[in-house]
Coordinates of C-alpha atoms in Angstrom, one line a residue:
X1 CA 0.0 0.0 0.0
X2 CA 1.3 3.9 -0.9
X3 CA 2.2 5.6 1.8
X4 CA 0.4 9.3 1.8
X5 CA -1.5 8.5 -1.6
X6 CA -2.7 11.7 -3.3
X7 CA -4.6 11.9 -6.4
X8 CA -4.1 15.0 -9.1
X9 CA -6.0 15.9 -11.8
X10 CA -4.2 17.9 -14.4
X11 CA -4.7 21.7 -13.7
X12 CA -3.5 20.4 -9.7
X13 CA -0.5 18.9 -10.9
X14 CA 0.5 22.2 -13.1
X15 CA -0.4 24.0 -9.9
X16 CA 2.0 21.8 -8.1
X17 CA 4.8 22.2 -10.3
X18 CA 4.5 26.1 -10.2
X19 CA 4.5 26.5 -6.7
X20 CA 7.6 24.1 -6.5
X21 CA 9.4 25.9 -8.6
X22 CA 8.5 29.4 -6.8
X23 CA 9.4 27.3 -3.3
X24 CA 12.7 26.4 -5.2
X25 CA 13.5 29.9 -5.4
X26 CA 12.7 30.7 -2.1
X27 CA 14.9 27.9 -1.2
X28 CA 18.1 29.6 -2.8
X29 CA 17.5 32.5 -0.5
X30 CA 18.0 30.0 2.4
X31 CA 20.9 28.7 1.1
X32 CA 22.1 32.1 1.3
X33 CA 21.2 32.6 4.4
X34 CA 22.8 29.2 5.5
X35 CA 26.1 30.4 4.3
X36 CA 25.8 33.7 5.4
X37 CA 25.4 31.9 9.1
X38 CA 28.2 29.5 8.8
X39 CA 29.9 32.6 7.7
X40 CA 29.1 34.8 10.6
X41 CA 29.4 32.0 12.9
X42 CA 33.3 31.6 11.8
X43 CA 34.0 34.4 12.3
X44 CA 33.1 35.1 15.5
X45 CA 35.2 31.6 16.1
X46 CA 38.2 33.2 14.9
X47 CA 37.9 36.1 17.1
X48 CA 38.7 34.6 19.9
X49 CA 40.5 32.0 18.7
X50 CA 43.6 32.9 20.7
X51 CA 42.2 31.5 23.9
X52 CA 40.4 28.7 22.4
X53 CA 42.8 24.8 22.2
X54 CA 43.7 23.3 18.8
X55 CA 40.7 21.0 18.6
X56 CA 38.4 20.5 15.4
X57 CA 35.0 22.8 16.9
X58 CA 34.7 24.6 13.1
X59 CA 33.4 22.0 11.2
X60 CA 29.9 23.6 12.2
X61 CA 30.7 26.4 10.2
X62 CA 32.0 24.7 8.1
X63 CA 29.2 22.4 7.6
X64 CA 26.8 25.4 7.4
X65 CA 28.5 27.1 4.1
X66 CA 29.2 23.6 2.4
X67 CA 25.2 23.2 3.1
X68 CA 24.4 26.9 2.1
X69 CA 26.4 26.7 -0.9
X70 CA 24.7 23.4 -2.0
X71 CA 21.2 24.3 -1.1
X72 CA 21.8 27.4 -3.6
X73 CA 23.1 24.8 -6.6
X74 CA 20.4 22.1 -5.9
X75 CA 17.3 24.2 -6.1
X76 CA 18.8 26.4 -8.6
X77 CA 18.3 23.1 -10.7
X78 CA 15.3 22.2 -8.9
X79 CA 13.5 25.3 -10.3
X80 CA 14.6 24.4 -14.1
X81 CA 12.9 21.0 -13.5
X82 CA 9.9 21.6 -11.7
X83 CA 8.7 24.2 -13.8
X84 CA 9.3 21.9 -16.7
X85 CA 7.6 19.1 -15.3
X86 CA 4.2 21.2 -15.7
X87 CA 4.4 19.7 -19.1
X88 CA 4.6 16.0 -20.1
X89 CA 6.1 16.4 -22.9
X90 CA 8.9 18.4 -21.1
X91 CA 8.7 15.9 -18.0
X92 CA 10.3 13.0 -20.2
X93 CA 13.7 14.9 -21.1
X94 CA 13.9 15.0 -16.6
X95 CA 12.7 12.0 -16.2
X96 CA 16.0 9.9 -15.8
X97 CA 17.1 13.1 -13.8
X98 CA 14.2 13.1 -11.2
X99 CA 15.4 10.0 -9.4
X100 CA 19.4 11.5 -8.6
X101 CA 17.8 14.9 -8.0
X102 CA 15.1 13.5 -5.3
X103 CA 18.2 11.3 -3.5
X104 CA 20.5 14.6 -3.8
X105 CA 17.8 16.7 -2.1
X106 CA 17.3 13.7 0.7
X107 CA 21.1 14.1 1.1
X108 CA 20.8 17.6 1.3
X109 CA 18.3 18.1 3.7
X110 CA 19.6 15.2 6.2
X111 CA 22.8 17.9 6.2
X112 CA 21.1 20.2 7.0
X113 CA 19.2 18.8 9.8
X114 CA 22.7 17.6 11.1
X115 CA 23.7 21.2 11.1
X116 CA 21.0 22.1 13.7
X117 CA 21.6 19.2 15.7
X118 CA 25.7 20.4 15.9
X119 CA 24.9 23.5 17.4
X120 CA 23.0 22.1 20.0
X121 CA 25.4 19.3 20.7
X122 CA 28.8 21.6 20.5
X123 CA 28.3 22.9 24.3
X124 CA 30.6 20.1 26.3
X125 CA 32.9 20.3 22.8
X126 CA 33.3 24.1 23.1
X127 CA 33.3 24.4 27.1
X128 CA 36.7 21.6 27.0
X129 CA 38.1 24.2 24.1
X130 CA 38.0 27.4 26.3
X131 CA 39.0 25.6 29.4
X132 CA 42.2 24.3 27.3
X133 CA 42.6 27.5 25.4
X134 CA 42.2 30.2 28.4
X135 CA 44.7 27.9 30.7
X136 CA 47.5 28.0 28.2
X137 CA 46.5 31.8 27.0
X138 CA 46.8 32.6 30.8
X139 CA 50.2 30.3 31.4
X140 CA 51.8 32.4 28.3
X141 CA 50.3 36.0 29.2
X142 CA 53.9 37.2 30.4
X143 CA 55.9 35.9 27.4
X144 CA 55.1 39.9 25.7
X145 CA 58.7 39.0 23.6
X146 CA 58.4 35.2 22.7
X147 CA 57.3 34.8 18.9
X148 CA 53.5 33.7 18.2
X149 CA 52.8 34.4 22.2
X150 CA 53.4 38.8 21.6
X151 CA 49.5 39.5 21.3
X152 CA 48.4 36.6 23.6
X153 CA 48.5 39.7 26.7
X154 CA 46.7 42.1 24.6
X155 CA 44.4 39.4 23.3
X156 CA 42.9 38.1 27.2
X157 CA 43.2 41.5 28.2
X158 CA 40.8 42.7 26.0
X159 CA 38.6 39.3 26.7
X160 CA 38.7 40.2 30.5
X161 CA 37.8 43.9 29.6
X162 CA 35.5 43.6 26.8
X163 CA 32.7 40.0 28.3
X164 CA 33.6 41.7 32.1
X165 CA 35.5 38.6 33.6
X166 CA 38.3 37.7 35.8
X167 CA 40.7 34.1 34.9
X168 CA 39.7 31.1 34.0
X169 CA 36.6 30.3 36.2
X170 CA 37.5 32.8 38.6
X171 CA 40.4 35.8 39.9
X172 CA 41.9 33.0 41.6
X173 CA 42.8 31.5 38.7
X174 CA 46.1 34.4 38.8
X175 CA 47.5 33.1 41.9
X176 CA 48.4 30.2 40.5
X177 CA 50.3 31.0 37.6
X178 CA 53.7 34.1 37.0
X179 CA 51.8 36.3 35.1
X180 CA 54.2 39.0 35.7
X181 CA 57.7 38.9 33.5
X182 CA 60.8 38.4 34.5
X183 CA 62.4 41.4 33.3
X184 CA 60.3 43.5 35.2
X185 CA 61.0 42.0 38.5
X186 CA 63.8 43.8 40.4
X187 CA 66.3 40.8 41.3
X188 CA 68.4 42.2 43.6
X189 CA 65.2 42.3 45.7
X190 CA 65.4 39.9 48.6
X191 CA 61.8 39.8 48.9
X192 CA 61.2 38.9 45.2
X193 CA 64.1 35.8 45.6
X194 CA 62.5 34.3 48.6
X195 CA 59.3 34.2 47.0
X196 CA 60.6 32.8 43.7
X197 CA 62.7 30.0 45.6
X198 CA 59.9 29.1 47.9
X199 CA 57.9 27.7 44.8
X200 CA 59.1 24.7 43.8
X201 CA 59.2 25.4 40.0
X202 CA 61.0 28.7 40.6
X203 CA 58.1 30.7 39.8
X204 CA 57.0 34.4 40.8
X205 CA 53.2 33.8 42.0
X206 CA 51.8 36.4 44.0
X207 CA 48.0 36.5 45.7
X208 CA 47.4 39.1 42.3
X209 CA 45.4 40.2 39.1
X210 CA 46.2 41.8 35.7
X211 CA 45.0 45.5 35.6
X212 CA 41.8 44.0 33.5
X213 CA 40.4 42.1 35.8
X214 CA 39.4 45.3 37.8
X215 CA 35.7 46.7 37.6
X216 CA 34.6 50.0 35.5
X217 CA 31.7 50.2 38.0
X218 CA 33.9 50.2 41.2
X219 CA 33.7 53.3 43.3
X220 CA 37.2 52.7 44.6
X221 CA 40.3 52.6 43.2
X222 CA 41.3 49.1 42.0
X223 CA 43.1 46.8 44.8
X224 CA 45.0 44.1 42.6
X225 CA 47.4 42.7 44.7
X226 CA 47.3 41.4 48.2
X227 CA 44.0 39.8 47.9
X228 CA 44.5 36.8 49.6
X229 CA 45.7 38.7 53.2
X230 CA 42.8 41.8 52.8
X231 CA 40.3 42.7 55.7
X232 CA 37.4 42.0 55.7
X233 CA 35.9 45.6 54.7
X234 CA 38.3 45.0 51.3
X235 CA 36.9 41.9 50.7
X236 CA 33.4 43.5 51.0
X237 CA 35.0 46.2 48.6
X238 CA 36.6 43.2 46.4
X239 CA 32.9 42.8 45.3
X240 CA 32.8 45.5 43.2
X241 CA 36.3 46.1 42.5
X242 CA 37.0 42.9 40.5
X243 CA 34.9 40.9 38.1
X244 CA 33.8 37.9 39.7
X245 CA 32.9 35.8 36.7
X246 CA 35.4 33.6 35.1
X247 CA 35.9 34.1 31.0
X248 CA 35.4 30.6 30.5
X249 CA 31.8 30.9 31.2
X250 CA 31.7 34.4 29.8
X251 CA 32.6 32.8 26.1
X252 CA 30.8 30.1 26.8
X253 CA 27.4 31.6 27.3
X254 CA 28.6 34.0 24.3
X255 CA 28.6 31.3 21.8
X256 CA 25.8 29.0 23.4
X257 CA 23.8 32.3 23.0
X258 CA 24.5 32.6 19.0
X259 CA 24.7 28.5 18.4
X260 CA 20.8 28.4 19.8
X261 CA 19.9 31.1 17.4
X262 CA 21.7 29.7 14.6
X263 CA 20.5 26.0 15.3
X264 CA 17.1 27.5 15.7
X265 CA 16.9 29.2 12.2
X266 CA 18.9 26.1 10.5
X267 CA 16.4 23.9 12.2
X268 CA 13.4 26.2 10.4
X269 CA 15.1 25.9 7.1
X270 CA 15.0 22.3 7.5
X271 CA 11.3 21.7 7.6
X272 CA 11.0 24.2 4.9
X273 CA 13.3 22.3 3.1
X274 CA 11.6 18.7 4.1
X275 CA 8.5 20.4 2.7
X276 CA 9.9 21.3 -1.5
X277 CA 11.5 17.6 -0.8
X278 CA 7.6 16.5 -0.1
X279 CA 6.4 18.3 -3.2
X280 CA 9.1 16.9 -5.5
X281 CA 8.5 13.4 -4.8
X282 CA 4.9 14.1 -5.3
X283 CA 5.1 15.8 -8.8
X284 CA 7.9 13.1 -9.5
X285 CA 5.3 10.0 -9.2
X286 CA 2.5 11.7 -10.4
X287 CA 4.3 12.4 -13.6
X288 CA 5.3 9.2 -14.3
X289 CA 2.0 7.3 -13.6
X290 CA 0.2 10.0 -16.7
X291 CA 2.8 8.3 -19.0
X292 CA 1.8 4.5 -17.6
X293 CA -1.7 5.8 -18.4
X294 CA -1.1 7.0 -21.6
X295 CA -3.3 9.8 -21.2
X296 CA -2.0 13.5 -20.0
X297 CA -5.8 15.1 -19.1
X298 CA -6.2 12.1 -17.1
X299 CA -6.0 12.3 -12.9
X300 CA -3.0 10.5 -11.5
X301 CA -1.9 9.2 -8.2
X302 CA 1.4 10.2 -6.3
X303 CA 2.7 9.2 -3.4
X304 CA 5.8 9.3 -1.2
X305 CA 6.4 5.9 -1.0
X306 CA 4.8 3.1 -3.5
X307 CA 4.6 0.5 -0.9
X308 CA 4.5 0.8 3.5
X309 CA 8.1 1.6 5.2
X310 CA 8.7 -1.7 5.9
X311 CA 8.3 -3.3 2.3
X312 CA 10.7 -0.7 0.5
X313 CA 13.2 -1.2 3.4
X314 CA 13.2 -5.0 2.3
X315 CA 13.3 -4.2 -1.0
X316 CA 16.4 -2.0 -0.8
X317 CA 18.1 -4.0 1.4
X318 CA 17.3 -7.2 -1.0
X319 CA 18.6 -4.9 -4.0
X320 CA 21.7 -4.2 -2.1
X321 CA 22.6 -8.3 -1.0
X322 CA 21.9 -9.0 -4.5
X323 CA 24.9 -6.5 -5.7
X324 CA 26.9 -7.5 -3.0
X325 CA 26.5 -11.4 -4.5
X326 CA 28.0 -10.0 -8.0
X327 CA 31.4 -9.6 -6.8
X328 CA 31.3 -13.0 -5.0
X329 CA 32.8 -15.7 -6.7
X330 CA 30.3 -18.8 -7.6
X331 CA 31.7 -22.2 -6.7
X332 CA 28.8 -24.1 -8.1
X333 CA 29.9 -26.8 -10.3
X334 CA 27.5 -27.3 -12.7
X335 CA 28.4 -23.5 -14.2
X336 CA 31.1 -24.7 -17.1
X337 CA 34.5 -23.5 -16.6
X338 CA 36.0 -23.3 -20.0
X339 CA 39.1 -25.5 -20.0
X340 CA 42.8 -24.4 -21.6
X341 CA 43.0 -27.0 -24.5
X342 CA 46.2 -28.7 -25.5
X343 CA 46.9 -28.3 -28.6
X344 CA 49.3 -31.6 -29.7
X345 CA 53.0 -30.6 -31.8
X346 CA 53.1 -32.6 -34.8
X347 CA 56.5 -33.1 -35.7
X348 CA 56.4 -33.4 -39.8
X349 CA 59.6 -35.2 -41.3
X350 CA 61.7 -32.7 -43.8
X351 CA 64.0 -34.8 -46.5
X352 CA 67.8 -33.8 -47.1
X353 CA 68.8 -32.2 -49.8
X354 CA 72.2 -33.0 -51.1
X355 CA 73.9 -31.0 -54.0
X356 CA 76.1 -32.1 -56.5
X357 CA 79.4 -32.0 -56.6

């Protein structure tokens, strides 16, 4: 039995193919729009990119243009064909196409689907990334003179300044690591030696915060160092002075706040999407039962599938065993092997010839 039979009569199906093709167009526009969001979305990546580990979190983007770029060829096409299949005379030149085109679409629109599904699944993906990236940003803030680490000061700097946020996951973060260089630390200092040799890796770390992790909105001037050892009327003031979020969850709620968005809209586009792949299929078998009729003012049936879910799934996977069985080799022995044949060497006996002397 078809699965969501629908019968046409002529001036329906020309209907059909009309608004198919205008739903084609308006499908290019959301291929441009898919790009245009993979686009954006990479961007905004690479912008912080800095503070982010070497791990493969831009395929989403990256998925998002491939997908924009092919929605925009596909219906482009799509268009051409279902405008022409108004007419059955102009239906049999696509008719061999229809088939590929349907199964590209499928493809298509699966892609797309997965491209929704990515930016809701990214979250733990991302959150690992900016733990990595802001631990090794923050390790190499004091390293101002070492090649590919000059702008890595300027960069979290501007991070702390810009999303409002202090460290890692928190100020604290600072007292762990020597974010302070050693050329500007005075060492004929006794103080500075004794705390340098009392850390076991022979760092400088000191209860202290870079200049940007200090609040706009504080009424006070900014108490960066000593933090650990304040009273408790400075730790009241410490409230205001210093951002208290970390820039992990700063970026983090940055991007989960644009991925929603964008999955959102992809996820829209995909049920418009599903929707011309609908249509399609229904033009496609409605055509081709007018030619099995013979008759093109007749009323035809189309359908999304020709028999239930479970019977084509048979059929496909009986179709695919049967190809499989092609490259096997067949042992049976009543199939005739053609033999080499020996042919015998006849040896023929040639007479001397003597000459005379």
């Amino acid at each position: 039995m078809a699965v969501g039979k629908v019968t046409f009569s002529k001036v329906e199906r020309e209907k059909l193919a009309e608004v198919l093709w205008l739903l084609n167009w308006i499908s290019v526009v959301t291929g441009t729009i898919l790009f245009g969001l993979g686009l954006f979305l990479r961007v905004e990546i690479h912008k912080w990119q800095e503070v982010m580990s070497e791990q493969g979190i831009l395929y989403v983007p990256d998925m998002l243009i491939t997908t924009g770029l092919a929605a925009c060829c596909i219906n482009f096409f799509g268009g051409k064909i279902c405008l022409d299949c108004a007419d059955t005379n102009k239906f049999l030149r696509w008719k061999l196409v229809m088939m590929p085109y349907i199964i590209c679409t499928f493809f298509f629109t699966s892609c797309v689907l997965a491209g929704a599904l990515m930016c809701y699944g990214i979250r733990s993906q991302m959150e690992e990334s900016l733990f990595m990236g802001l631990r090794n940003a923050m390790r190499y803030y004091k390293d101002t003179d070492t090649p590919g680490r000059c702008n890595l000061k300027r960069t979290v700097d501007l991070l702390q300044i810009q999303f409002q946020c202090c460290g890692n996951t928190g100020y604290r973060d600072w007292f762990h690591i020597q974010w302070i260089s050693s050329r500007y630390l005075d060492m004929s200092s006794s103080a500075v030696v004794d705390r340098m040799r009392s850390n076991v890796e022979g760092k400088y770390l000191m209860d202290g915060v870079p200049f940007s992790c200090c609040s706009t909105f504080s009424p006070w001037p900014c108490i960066q160092h000593h933090l650990s050892t304040s009273s408790t009327q400075d730790k009241q003031s410490q409230q205001l002075n210093l951002w208290r979020r970390g820039c992990r969850q700063a970026l983090l709620d940055h991007y989960t706040g644009i991925m929603q968005s964008i999955g959102l809209t992809v996820l829209l586009i995909w049920l418009f999407e599903l929707l011309v792949l609908t249509g399609v299929r229904y033009l496609q078998t409605a055509m081709e039962n007018v030619l099995r009729l013979g008759d093109p003012e007749s009323e035809s049936d189309g359908w999304i599938l020709e028999n239930s879910l479970a019977e084509t799934a048979r059929s496909n996977f009986n179709i695919i065993k049967n190809l499989g069985k092609c490259y096997q080799v067949d042992d049976d022995p009543n199939i005739n092997v053609p033999t080499q044949v020996q042919v015998p060497v006849t040896s023929y006996f040639v007479p001397e010839t003597r000459t005379k002397t």
